[in-house]
């Protein structure tokens, strides 16, 4: 069992930056691939970024590539999403998620989810 708690969301102007954190409970955090997803009002949940259990591999949605960076520290049971050059279209509720095995861009393959946090980018 893994419990995930996100923090770091909020309101930022377009062009600004935010760093989201996801703290995990449990001693087996290092065996889980981690993903970040987001859901805007009236839209389906979409993939943002993922990172392998070791942190050696990362994967990004085209819409955030070059602007967002996912990283993790297994000793701290934490994964981060650094978001730069934010745009109004990045406004959404952001979720972190965990799954055993290889990282994935499919939300259906993740077993554990955080509660979500709002990120609002004003124009």
mmCIF file of C-alpha atoms in Angstrom:
data_model
loop_
_atom_site.group_PDB
_atom_site.id
_atom_site.type_symbol
_atom_site.label_atom_id
_atom_site.label_comp_id
_atom_site.label_asym_id
_atom_site.label_seq_id
_atom_site.Cartn_x
_atom_site.Cartn_y
_atom_site.Cartn_z
ATOM 1 C CA UNK A 1 0.000 0.000 0.000
ATOM 2 C CA UNK A 2 1.252 3.458 -0.947
ATOM 3 C CA UNK A 3 -0.244 6.743 0.168
ATOM 4 C CA UNK A 4 0.543 9.856 -1.834
ATOM 5 C CA UNK A 5 0.260 13.469 -0.687
ATOM 6 C CA UNK A 6 0.796 16.316 -3.129
ATOM 7 C CA UNK A 7 1.811 19.874 -2.328
ATOM 8 C CA UNK A 8 3.025 22.985 -4.073
ATOM 9 C CA UNK A 9 0.063 23.925 -6.204
ATOM 10 C CA UNK A 10 -1.386 27.407 -6.406
ATOM 11 C CA UNK A 11 -1.868 30.471 -8.561
ATOM 12 C CA UNK A 12 0.867 31.755 -10.852
ATOM 13 C CA UNK A 13 1.059 34.174 -13.761
ATOM 14 C CA UNK A 14 1.725 32.982 -17.264
ATOM 15 C CA UNK A 15 5.432 32.508 -17.813
ATOM 16 C CA UNK A 16 6.013 31.702 -14.166
ATOM 17 C CA UNK A 17 7.087 28.520 -12.429
ATOM 18 C CA UNK A 18 5.794 26.113 -9.825
ATOM 19 C CA UNK A 19 7.280 23.028 -8.254
ATOM 20 C CA UNK A 20 4.885 20.279 -7.281
ATOM 21 C CA UNK A 21 5.854 17.678 -4.707
ATOM 22 C CA UNK A 22 4.427 14.242 -4.044
ATOM 23 C CA UNK A 23 5.410 12.546 -0.804
ATOM 24 C CA UNK A 24 4.845 8.811 -0.521
ATOM 25 C CA UNK A 25 4.439 6.583 2.490
ATOM 26 C CA UNK A 26 5.799 3.068 2.658
ATOM 27 C CA UNK A 27 9.194 1.449 2.499
ATOM 28 C CA UNK A 28 8.840 0.257 -1.085
ATOM 29 C CA UNK A 29 8.581 3.633 -2.800
ATOM 30 C CA UNK A 30 11.731 2.868 -4.757
ATOM 31 C CA UNK A 31 10.018 -0.025 -6.525
ATOM 32 C CA UNK A 32 7.247 2.138 -7.999
ATOM 33 C CA UNK A 33 7.229 4.085 -11.212
ATOM 34 C CA UNK A 34 5.593 7.464 -10.705
ATOM 35 C CA UNK A 35 3.386 9.525 -12.948
ATOM 36 C CA UNK A 36 1.882 12.981 -13.008
ATOM 37 C CA UNK A 37 -1.522 13.588 -14.552
ATOM 38 C CA UNK A 38 -3.849 16.564 -14.769
ATOM 39 C CA UNK A 39 -7.508 17.209 -15.324
ATOM 40 C CA UNK A 40 -8.968 20.494 -16.470
ATOM 41 C CA UNK A 41 -12.664 21.341 -15.996
ATOM 42 C CA UNK A 42 -14.798 19.506 -18.508
ATOM 43 C CA UNK A 43 -11.878 17.478 -19.828
ATOM 44 C CA UNK A 44 -10.582 13.977 -19.302
ATOM 45 C CA UNK A 45 -7.592 13.280 -17.125
ATOM 46 C CA UNK A 46 -4.429 13.465 -19.212
ATOM 47 C CA UNK A 47 -0.880 12.289 -18.856
ATOM 48 C CA UNK A 48 1.785 14.879 -18.038
ATOM 49 C CA UNK A 49 5.019 13.088 -17.098
ATOM 50 C CA UNK A 50 6.373 9.843 -15.687
ATOM 51 C CA UNK A 51 9.597 8.582 -14.180
ATOM 52 C CA UNK A 52 10.988 5.099 -13.731
ATOM 53 C CA UNK A 53 11.503 3.548 -10.310
ATOM 54 C CA UNK A 54 15.220 4.358 -10.425
ATOM 55 C CA UNK A 55 14.782 7.838 -11.847
ATOM 56 C CA UNK A 56 16.967 7.011 -14.817
ATOM 57 C CA UNK A 57 14.158 7.290 -17.380
ATOM 58 C CA UNK A 58 11.542 9.954 -17.882
ATOM 59 C CA UNK A 59 8.657 10.427 -20.271
ATOM 60 C CA UNK A 60 6.665 13.573 -21.095
ATOM 61 C CA UNK A 61 3.541 14.578 -22.904
ATOM 62 C CA UNK A 62 4.320 16.643 -25.986
ATOM 63 C CA UNK A 63 2.423 19.590 -24.517
ATOM 64 C CA UNK A 64 4.873 19.947 -21.623
ATOM 65 C CA UNK A 65 8.119 18.676 -23.131
ATOM 66 C CA UNK A 66 10.913 21.183 -22.623
ATOM 67 C CA UNK A 67 8.970 23.077 -19.948
ATOM 68 C CA UNK A 68 8.332 20.477 -17.238
ATOM 69 C CA UNK A 69 10.842 18.218 -15.496
ATOM 70 C CA UNK A 70 10.018 15.197 -13.345
ATOM 71 C CA UNK A 71 12.505 13.937 -10.769
ATOM 72 C CA UNK A 72 12.583 11.780 -7.656
ATOM 73 C CA UNK A 73 14.603 11.013 -4.563
ATOM 74 C CA UNK A 74 13.902 7.507 -3.278
ATOM 75 C CA UNK A 75 15.702 8.214 -0.008
ATOM 76 C CA UNK A 76 13.144 10.950 0.649
ATOM 77 C CA UNK A 77 10.164 9.057 -0.790
ATOM 78 C CA UNK A 78 9.405 12.081 -2.924
ATOM 79 C CA UNK A 79 8.804 12.876 -6.567
ATOM 80 C CA UNK A 80 8.705 16.401 -7.991
ATOM 81 C CA UNK A 81 7.326 18.103 -11.039
ATOM 82 C CA UNK A 82 9.128 21.328 -11.902
ATOM 83 C CA UNK A 83 6.913 23.415 -14.157
ATOM 84 C CA UNK A 84 8.435 26.354 -16.026
ATOM 85 C CA UNK A 85 7.086 28.736 -18.656
ATOM 86 C CA UNK A 86 3.579 28.018 -17.485
ATOM 87 C CA UNK A 87 0.662 28.760 -19.778
ATOM 88 C CA UNK A 88 -3.024 29.337 -19.018
ATOM 89 C CA UNK A 89 -3.768 25.988 -20.684
ATOM 90 C CA UNK A 90 -1.731 24.279 -17.944
ATOM 91 C CA UNK A 91 -4.497 25.173 -15.495
ATOM 92 C CA UNK A 92 -5.855 21.946 -14.009
ATOM 93 C CA UNK A 93 -5.975 19.730 -10.969
ATOM 94 C CA UNK A 94 -2.683 17.836 -10.868
ATOM 95 C CA UNK A 95 -2.342 14.313 -9.510
ATOM 96 C CA UNK A 96 0.609 12.097 -8.778
ATOM 97 C CA UNK A 97 0.233 8.353 -9.120
ATOM 98 C CA UNK A 98 2.251 5.195 -8.500
ATOM 99 C CA UNK A 99 2.451 1.832 -10.213
ATOM 100 C CA UNK A 100 4.621 -1.247 -9.947
ATOM 101 C CA UNK A 101 6.890 -1.963 -12.852
ATOM 102 C CA UNK A 102 7.615 0.163 -15.866
ATOM 103 C CA UNK A 103 6.367 3.731 -16.151
ATOM 104 C CA UNK A 104 3.321 4.374 -18.273
ATOM 105 C CA UNK A 105 1.348 7.180 -19.838
ATOM 106 C CA UNK A 106 -1.948 5.428 -19.197
ATOM 107 C CA UNK A 107 -3.825 6.524 -16.102
ATOM 108 C CA UNK A 108 -5.617 3.173 -15.995
ATOM 109 C CA UNK A 109 -2.359 1.366 -15.240
ATOM 110 C CA UNK A 110 -1.661 3.253 -12.018
ATOM 111 C CA UNK A 111 -2.653 1.717 -8.714
ATOM 112 C CA UNK A 112 -2.338 4.562 -6.229
ATOM 113 C CA UNK A 113 -3.317 8.214 -6.507
ATOM 114 C CA UNK A 114 -2.873 11.383 -4.541
ATOM 115 C CA UNK A 115 -5.777 13.651 -3.690
ATOM 116 C CA UNK A 116 -4.941 16.188 -6.378
ATOM 117 C CA UNK A 117 -4.130 19.865 -6.132
ATOM 118 C CA UNK A 118 -5.140 22.910 -8.109
ATOM 119 C CA UNK A 119 -2.728 24.733 -10.366
ATOM 120 C CA UNK A 120 -4.072 27.943 -11.886
ATOM 121 C CA UNK A 121 -2.136 29.951 -14.453
ATOM 122 C CA UNK A 122 -3.470 33.439 -15.081
ATOM 123 C CA UNK A 123 -2.954 35.259 -18.354
#
